[in-house]
Coordinates of C-alpha atoms and ligand atoms in Angstrom, one line a residue:
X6 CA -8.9 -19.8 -0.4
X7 CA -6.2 -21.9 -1.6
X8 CA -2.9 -21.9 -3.4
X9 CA -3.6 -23.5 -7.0
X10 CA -1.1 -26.5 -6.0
X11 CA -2.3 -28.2 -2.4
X12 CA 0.7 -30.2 -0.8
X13 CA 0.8 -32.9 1.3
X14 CA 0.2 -32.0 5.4
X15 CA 3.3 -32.2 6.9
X16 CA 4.8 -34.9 9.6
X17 CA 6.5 -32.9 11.2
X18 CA 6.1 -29.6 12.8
X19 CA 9.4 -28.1 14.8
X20 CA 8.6 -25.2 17.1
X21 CA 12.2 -23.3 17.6
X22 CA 11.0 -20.7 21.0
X23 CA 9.2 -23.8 22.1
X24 CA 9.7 -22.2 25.8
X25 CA 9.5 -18.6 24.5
X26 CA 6.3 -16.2 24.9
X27 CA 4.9 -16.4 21.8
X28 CA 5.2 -20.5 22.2
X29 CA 3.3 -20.2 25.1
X30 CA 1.1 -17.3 24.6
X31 CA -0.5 -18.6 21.3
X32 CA 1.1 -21.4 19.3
X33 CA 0.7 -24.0 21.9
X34 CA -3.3 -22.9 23.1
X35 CA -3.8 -22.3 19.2
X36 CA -2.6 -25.8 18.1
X37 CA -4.0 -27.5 21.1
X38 CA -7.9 -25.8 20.1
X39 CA -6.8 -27.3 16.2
X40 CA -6.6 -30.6 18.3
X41 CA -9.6 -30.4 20.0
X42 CA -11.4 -29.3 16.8
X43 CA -9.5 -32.9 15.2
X44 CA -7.7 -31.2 12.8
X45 CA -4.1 -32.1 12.9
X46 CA -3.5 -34.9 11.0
X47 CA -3.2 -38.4 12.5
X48 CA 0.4 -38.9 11.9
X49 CA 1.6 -35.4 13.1
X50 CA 4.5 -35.0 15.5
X51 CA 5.9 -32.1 17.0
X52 CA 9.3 -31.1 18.1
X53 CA 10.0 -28.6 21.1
X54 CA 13.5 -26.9 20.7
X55 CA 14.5 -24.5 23.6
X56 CA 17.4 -23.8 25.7
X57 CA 16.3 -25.2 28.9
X58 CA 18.0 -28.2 30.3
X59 CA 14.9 -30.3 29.8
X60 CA 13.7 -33.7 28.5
X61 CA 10.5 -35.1 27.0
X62 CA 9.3 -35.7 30.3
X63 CA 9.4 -32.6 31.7
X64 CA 9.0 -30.9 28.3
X65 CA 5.2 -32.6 28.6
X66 CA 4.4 -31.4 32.0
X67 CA 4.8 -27.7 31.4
X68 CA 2.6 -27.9 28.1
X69 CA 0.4 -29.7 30.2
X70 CA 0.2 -27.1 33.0
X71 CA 0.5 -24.3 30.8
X72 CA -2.6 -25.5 28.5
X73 CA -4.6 -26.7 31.9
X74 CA -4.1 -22.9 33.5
X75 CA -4.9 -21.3 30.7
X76 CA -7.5 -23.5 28.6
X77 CA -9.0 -25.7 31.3
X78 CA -7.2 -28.5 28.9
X79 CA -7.5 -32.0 30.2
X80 CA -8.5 -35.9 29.5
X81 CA -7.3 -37.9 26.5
X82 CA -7.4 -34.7 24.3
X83 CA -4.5 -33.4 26.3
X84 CA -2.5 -36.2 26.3
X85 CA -2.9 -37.5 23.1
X86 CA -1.6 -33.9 21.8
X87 CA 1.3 -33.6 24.4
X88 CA 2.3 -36.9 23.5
X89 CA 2.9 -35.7 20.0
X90 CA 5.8 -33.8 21.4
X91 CA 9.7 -34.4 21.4
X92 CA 11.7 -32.4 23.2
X93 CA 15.4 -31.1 22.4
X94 CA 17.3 -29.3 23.7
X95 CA 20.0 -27.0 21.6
X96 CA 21.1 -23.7 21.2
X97 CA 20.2 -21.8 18.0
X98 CA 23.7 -20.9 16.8
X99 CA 25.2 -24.4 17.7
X100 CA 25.5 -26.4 14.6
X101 CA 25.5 -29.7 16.3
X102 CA 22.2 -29.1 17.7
X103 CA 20.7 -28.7 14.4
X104 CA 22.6 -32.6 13.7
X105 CA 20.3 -33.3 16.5
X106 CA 17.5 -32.1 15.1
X107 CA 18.1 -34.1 12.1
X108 CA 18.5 -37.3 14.3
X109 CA 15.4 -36.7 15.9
X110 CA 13.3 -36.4 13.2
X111 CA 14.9 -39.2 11.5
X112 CA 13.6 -41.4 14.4
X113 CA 11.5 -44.7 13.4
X114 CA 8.2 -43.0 15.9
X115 CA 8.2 -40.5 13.2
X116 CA 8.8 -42.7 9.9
X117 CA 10.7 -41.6 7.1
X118 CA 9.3 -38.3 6.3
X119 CA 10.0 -35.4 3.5
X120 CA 7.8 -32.7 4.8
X121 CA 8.7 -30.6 8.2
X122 CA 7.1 -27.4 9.1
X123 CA 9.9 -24.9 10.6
X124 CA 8.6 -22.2 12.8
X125 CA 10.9 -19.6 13.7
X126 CA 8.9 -18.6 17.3
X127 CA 12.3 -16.7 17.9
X128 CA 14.2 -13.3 17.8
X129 CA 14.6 -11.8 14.6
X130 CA 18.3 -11.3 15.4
X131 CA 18.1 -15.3 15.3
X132 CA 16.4 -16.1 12.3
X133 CA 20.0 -16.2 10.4
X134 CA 21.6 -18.0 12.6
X135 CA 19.0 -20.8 12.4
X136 CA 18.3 -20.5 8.8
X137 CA 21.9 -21.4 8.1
X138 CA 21.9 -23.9 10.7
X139 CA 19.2 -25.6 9.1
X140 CA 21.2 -26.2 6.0
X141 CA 24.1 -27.3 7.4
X142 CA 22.4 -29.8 8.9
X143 CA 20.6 -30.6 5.6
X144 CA 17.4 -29.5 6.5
X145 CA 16.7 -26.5 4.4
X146 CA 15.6 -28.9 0.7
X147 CA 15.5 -26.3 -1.6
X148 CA 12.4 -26.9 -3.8
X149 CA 11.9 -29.8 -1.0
X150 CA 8.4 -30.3 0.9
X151 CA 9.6 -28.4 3.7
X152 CA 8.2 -25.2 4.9
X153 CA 9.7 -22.7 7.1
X154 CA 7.3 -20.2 9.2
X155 CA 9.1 -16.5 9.7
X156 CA 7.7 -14.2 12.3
X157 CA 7.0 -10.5 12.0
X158 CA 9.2 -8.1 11.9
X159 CA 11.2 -8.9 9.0
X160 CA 14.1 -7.2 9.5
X161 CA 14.6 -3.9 11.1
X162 CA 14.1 -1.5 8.0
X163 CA 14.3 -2.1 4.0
X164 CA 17.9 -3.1 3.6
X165 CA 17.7 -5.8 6.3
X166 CA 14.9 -6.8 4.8
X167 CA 16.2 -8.0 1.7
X168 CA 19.1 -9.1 3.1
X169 CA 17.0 -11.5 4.9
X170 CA 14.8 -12.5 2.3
X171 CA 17.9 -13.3 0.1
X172 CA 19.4 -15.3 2.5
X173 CA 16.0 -17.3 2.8
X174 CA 15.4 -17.6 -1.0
X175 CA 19.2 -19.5 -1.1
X176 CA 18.3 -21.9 0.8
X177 CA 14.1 -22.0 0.4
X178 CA 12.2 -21.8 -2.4
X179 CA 9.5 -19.2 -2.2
X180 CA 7.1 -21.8 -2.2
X181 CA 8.1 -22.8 1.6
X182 CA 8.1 -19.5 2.6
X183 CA 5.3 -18.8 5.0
X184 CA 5.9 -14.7 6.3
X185 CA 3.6 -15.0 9.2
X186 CA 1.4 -11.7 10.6
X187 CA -1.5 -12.7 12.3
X188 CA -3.4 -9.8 11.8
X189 CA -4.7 -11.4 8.7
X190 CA -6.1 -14.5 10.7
X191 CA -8.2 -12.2 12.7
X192 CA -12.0 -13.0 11.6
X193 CA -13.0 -9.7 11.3
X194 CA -9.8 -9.1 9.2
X195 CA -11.0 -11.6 7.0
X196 CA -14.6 -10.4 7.1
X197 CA -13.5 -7.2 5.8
X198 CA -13.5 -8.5 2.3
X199 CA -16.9 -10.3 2.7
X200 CA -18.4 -6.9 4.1
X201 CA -16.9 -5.0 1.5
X202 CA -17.1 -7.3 -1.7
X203 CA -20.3 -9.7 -0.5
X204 CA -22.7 -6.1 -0.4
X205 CA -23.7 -3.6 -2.8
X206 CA -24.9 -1.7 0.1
X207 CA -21.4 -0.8 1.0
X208 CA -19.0 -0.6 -2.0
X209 CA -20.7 2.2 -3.6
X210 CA -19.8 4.7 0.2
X211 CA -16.3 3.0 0.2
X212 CA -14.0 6.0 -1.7
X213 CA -13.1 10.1 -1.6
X214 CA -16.7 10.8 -2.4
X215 CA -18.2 9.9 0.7
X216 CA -15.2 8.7 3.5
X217 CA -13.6 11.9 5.3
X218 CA -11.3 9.6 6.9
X219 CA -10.3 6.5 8.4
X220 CA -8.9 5.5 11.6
X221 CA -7.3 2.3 12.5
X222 CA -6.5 2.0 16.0
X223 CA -4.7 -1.5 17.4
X224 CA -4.1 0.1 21.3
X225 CA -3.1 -2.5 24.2
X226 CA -3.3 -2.4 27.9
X227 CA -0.4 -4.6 28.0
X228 CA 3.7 -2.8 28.4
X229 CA 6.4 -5.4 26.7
X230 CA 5.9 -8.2 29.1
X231 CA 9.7 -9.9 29.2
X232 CA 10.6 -8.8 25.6
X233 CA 12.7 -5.2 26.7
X234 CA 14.9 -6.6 24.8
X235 CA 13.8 -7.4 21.2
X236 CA 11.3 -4.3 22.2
X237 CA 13.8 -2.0 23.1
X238 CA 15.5 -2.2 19.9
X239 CA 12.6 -2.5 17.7
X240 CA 9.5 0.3 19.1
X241 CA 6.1 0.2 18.2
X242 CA 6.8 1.3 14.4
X243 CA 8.6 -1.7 13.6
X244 CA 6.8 -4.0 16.1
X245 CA 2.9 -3.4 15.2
X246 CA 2.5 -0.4 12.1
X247 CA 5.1 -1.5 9.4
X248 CA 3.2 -4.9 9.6
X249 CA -0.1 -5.5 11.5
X250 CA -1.8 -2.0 10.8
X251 CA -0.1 -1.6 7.4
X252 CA -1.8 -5.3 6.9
X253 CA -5.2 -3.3 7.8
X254 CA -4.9 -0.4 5.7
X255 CA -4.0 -2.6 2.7
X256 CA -7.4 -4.4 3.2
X257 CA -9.5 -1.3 3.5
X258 CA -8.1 0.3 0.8
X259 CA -7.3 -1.9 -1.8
X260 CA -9.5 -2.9 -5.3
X261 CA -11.3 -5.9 -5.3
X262 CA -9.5 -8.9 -6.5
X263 CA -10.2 -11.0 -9.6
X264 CA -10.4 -14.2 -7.8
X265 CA -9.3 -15.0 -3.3
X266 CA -6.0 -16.7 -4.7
X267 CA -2.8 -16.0 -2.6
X268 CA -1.5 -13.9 -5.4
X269 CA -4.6 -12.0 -6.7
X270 CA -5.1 -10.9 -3.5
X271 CA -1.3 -9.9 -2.6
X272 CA -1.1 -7.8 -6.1
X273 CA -3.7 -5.1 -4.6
X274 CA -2.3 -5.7 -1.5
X275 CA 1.0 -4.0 -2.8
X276 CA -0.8 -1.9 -5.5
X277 CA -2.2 -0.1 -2.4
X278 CA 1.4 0.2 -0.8
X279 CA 2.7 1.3 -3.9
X280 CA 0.6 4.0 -4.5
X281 CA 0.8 5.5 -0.3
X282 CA 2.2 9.0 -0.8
X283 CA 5.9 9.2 0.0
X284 CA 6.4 11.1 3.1
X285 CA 9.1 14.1 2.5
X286 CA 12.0 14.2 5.6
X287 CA 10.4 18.2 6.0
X288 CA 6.6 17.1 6.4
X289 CA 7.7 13.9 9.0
X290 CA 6.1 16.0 11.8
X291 CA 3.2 16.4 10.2
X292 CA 2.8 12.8 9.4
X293 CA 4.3 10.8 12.4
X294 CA 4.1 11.5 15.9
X295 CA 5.9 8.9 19.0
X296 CA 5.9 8.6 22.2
X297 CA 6.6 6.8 25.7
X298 CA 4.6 5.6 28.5
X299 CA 5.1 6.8 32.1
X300 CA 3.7 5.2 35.2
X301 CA 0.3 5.3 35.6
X302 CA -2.6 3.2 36.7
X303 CA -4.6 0.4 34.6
X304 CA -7.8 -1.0 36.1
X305 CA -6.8 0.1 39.4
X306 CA -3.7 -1.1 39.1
X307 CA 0.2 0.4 39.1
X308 CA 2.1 0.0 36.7
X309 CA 5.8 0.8 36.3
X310 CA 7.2 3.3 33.1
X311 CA 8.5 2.0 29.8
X312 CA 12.1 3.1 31.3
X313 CA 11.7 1.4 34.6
X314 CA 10.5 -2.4 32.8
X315 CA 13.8 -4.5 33.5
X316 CA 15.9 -4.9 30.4
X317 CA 15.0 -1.3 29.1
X318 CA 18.4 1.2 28.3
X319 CA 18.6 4.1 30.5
X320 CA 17.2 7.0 28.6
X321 CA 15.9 4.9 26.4
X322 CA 13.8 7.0 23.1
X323 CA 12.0 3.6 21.6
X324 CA 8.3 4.3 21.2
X325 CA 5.5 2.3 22.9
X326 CA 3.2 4.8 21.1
X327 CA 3.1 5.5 17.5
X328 CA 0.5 7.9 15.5
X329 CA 0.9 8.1 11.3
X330 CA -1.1 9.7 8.8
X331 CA -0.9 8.5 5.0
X332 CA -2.3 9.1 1.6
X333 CA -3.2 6.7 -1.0
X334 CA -2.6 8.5 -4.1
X335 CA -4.9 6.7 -6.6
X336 CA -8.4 7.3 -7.9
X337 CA -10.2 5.8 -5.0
X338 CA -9.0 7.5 -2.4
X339 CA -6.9 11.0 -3.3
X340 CA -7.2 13.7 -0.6
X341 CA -8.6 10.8 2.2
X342 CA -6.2 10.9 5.8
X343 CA -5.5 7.2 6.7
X344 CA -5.0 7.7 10.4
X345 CA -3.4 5.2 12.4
X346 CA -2.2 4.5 16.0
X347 CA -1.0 1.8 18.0
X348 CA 0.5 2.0 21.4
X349 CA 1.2 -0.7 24.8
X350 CA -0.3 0.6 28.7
X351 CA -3.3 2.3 26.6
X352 CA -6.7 2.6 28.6
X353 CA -7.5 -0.5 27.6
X354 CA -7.4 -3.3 24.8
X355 CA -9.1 -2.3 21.5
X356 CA -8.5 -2.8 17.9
X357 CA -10.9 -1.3 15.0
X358 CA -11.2 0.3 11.9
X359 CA -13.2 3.3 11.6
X360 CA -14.2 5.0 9.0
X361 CA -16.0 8.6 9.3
X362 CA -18.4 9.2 6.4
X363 CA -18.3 13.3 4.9
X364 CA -20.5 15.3 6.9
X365 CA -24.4 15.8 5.4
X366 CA -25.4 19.5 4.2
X367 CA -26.9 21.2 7.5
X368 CA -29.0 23.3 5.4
X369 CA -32.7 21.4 5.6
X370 CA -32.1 21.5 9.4
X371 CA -31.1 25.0 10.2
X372 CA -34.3 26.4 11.7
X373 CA -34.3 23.3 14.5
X374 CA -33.1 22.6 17.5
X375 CA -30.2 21.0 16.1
X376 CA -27.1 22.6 16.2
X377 CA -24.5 20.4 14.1
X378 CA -24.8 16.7 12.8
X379 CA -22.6 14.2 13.4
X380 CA -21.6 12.4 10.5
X381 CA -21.9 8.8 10.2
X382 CA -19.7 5.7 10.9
X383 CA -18.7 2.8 9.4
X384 CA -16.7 1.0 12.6
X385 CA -15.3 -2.9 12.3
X386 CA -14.4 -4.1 16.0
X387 CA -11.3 -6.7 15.5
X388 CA -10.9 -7.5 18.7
X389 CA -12.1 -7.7 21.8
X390 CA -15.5 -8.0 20.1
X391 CA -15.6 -9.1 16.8
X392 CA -18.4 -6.9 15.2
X393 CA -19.7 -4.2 12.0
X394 CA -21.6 -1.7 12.3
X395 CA -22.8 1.7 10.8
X396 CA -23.9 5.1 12.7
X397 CA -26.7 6.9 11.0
X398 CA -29.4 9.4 12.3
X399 CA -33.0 8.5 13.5
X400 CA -35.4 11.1 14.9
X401 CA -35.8 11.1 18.6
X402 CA -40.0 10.4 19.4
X403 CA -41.4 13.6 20.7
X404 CA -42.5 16.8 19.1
X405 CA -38.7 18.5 18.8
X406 CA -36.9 18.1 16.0
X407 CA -34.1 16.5 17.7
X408 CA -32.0 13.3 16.5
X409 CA -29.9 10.1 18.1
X410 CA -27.2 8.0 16.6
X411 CA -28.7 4.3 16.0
X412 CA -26.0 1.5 15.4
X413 CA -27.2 -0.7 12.3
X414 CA -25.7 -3.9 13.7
X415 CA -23.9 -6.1 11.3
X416 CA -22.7 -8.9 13.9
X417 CA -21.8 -11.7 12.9
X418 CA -21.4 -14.3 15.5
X419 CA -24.3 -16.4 17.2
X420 CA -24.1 -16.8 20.7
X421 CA -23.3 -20.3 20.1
X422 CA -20.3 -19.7 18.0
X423 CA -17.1 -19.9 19.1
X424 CA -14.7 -17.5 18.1
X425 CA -11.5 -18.5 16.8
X426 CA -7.9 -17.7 17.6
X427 CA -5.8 -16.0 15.0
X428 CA -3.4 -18.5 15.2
X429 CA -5.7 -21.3 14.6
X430 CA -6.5 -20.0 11.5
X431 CA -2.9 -19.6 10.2
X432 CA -1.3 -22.4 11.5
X433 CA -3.9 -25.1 10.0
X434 CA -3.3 -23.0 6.9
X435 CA 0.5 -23.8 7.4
X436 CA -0.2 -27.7 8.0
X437 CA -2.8 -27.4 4.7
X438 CA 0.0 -25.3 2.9
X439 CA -2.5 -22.3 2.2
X440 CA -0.2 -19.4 1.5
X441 CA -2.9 -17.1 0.5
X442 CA -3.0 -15.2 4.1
X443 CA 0.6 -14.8 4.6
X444 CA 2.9 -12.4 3.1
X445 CA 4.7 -12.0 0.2
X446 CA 8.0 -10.1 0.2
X447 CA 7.2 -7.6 -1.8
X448 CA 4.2 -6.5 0.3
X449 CA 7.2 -6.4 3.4
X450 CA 9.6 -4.1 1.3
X451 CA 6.8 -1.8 0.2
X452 CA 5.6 -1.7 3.6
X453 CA 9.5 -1.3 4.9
X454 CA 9.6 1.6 1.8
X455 CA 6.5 3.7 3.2
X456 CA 7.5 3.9 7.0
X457 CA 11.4 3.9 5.9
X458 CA 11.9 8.2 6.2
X459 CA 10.3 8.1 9.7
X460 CA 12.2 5.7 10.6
X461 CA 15.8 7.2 9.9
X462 CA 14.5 10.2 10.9
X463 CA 13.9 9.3 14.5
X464 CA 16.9 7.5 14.4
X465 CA 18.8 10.9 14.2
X466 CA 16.7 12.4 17.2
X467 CA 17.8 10.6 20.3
X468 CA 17.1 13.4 23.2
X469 CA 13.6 13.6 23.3
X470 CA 10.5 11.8 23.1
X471 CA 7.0 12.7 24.3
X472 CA 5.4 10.8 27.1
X473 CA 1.9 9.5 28.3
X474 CA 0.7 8.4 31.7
X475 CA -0.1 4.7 31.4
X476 CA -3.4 4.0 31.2
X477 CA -5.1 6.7 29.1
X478 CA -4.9 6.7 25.9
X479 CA -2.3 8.5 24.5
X480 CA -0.6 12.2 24.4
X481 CA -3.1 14.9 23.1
X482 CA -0.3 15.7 20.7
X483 CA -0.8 13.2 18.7
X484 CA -3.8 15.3 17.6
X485 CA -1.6 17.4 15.0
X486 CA -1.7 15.1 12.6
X487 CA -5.5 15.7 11.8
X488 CA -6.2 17.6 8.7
X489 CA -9.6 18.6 9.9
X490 CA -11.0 20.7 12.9
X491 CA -13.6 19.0 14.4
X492 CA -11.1 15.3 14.0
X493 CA -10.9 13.4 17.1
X494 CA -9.8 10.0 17.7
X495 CA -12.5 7.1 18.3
X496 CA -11.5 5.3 21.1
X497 CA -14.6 3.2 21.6
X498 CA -16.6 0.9 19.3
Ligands
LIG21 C1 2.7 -8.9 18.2 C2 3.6 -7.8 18.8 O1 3.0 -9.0 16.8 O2 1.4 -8.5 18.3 C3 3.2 -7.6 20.2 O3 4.9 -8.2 18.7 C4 1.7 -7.3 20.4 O4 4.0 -6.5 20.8 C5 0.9 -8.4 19.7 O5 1.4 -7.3 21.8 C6 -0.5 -8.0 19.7 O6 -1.3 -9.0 19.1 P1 -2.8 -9.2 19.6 O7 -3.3 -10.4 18.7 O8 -2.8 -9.5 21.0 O9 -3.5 -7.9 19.2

């Protein structure tokens, strides 16, 4: 999938968070496996910007402890990649530290080069500071090689949004602009449009006639870590369902594209957004539900409340827990509930998509021993397990007319392949200059546009939110938004 104009891989690649979680959660393991794997290019340097008083030296030893703890990293591959690192140190609304920068890259170990990768592994409340930083310095090379990486969320509703967009568009092109959510570098994200498009088996079930409704669950066992303060500000609405499960929906839902360009596939992408029923400030109950996580045990262990994690407000109403339901209001799919949920110090770590087929006629079966059917499945795991599979009815051996639920398995791993990292994916794609996975702003506002009434209407109900004891997997209120009866979340694969 590529971008009809390649450019040329980039020299070098700045990391600003260098020291932050998402640094050291997944850009540094992800760009070390793209190492391993030999495919950063020869002449590729990185630069580590934080705020800790530290230099190269030091800089290398905690990428090298980090990636030996949590890789088993080691030998020549190690140092050969932490020895592409600089490190400088600077603070991201100090204008002379981006001078530095400039310095730094401008160094003869690193050549004359025209074509630096950005990544904003930051706050969003920094991105403005740095983007503006960056051009003072000179940095920012409007229709210039340069590409700058922008983290979810972007902005905090629809108005930010664009604010933010407009400030990057005066100083990038659009071109450069890389809107990163790694949902889409999930392989099971991206084998959605295989398993849909690749199989005439499937296409004909996927619409009104035969889906009752879909489910797309992203839960994690996880609270917010050291983040209380982004989190506290932002909840689970803006942090995971505007963008990662929004991202989902798009790809179940949308038509098939004329060709896997960046903007084919972006155009349904939004033509599916576009066409999500607006939800009315009077039905917001019936469409959104939120909620908080107590203390409560997970695998045996205590945890603390969302209101006891250090950094969190006193009396504090930001969701860790967030249930929607939306309609698509096209030909496909009129009259089908997309159900979706996300929440943190859930039972356990799960993401899928789930779709529940219409239920068969019971009719040929009355006279038997079986009392209702269960109607099929269609259920992608994303993660931990990558794996398809459908549900359908087989006779149990014996002389009763009784039935069991058999899994047609669509797997798609061997044993011997390993499975890749989001990140990998979508930062080689960055270093390649593949835009087709990331976002285009238009998919962002639509996205902003859809979730935008719940939003300000929870922003106008401050005394009360429901609660869930960590470690379960979510309030049983969060079961009025079903349309039907006999609807119950999945919460396994
Ligand atoms: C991030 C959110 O975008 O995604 C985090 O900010 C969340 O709150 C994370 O934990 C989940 O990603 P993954 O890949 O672990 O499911």
């Amino acid at each position: 999938m590529f971008d009809q104009e390649t450019p040329l891989p980039p020299c070098n690649f700045v990391i600003f968070g260098a020291t932050g979680n998402l640094a050291s959660n997944k850009l540094l393991p992800a760009l070390y496996r793209l190492e391993l794997a030999g495919k950063l290019p020869e002449g590729l340097n990185f630069v580590a910007f934080g705020r800790r008083e530290w230099d190269d030296i030091l800089w290398r030893d905690y990428a090298r402890t980090l990636l030996t703890n949590k890789l088993k990293a080691d030998g020549a591959d190690l140092e050969r990649f932490v020895n592409r690192f600089d490190y400088l140190r600077g603070e991201l609304n100090d204008p002379q530290a981006f001078l530095d920068l400039k310095e730094v890259l401008a160094r003869p170990k690193l050549g004359v080069c025209s074509n630096v990768v950005f990544y904003l592994a930051i706050k969003p409340g920094d991105f403005s500071a740095v983007i503006k930083n960056l051009d003072g310095a000179g940095l920012s090379h409007p229709r210039g090689l340069h590409r700058i990486v922008v983290e979810k969320p972007f902005g905090v509703d629809i108005e930010s949004a664009q604010m933010l967009n407009q400030l990057l568009h005066r100083y990038f092109d659009e071109k450069q602009v890389f809107r990163i959510d790694h949902y889409q570098g999930k392989e099971t994200v991206q084998n959605l449009l295989v398993f849909r498009f690749a199989n005439t088996l499937i296409e004909p079930l996927w619409n009104r006639n035969y889906i009752d409704h879909v489910q797309i669950t992203v839960a994690e066992d996880l609270g917010i870590e050291k983040r209380a303060d982004y989190y506290d500000k932002a909840g689970a609405l803006r942090d995971m369902l505007q963008n990662h499960l929004m991202q989902l929906l798009t790809l179940v839902a949308m038509e098939p594209p004329p060709a896997l360009e960046a903007d084919a596939l972006r155009d349904e992408k939004v033509k599916v957004l576009r066409s999500i029923r607006p939800i009315s400030r009077r039905s917001i109950h019936a469409h959104a539900f939120r909620a908080q996580y107590k203390a409560g045990l997970i695998a045996g262990q205590q945890v603390a409340g969302y209101q006891d994690e250090t950094g969190v407000e006193q009396d504090s109403v930001t969701e860790t827990f967030v249930a929607a339901k939306f309609y698509i209001d096209n030909w496909r799919w009129r009259g089908v509930p997309f159900y979706l949920r996300t929440g943190k110090r859930l039972k356990q770590s799960m993401s899928m998509i789930a779709l529940r087929l219409r239920h068969p006629p019971q009719q040929l079966f009355r006279e038997t021993p079986l009392e209702t059917l269960e109607p099929n499945w269609i259920v992608l795991s994303i993660q931990p397990d990558e794996s398809m599979h459908m549900e359908i009815h087989a006779k149990q051996p014996g002389l009763d007319m009784n039935t069991r639920v058999v899994k047609l398995n669509a797997s798609f791993r061997n044993p011997d392949e390993h499975p890749l990292d989001a990140y990998e994916a979508l930062l080689l794609d960055v270093i390649e200059g593949d835009r087709t996975l990331f976002i285009r702003f238009d998919e962002v506002e639509w996205a902003w546009r859809v979730v935008d009434p719940i939003l300000k209407y929870w922003a106008q109900e401050r005394d009360f939110i429901h609660t869930y004891v960590a470690g379960g997997w979510g309030p049983i209120e969060a079961n009025r938004l079903f349309d039907g009866e006999d609807t119950e979340w999945r919460n396994s694969v």
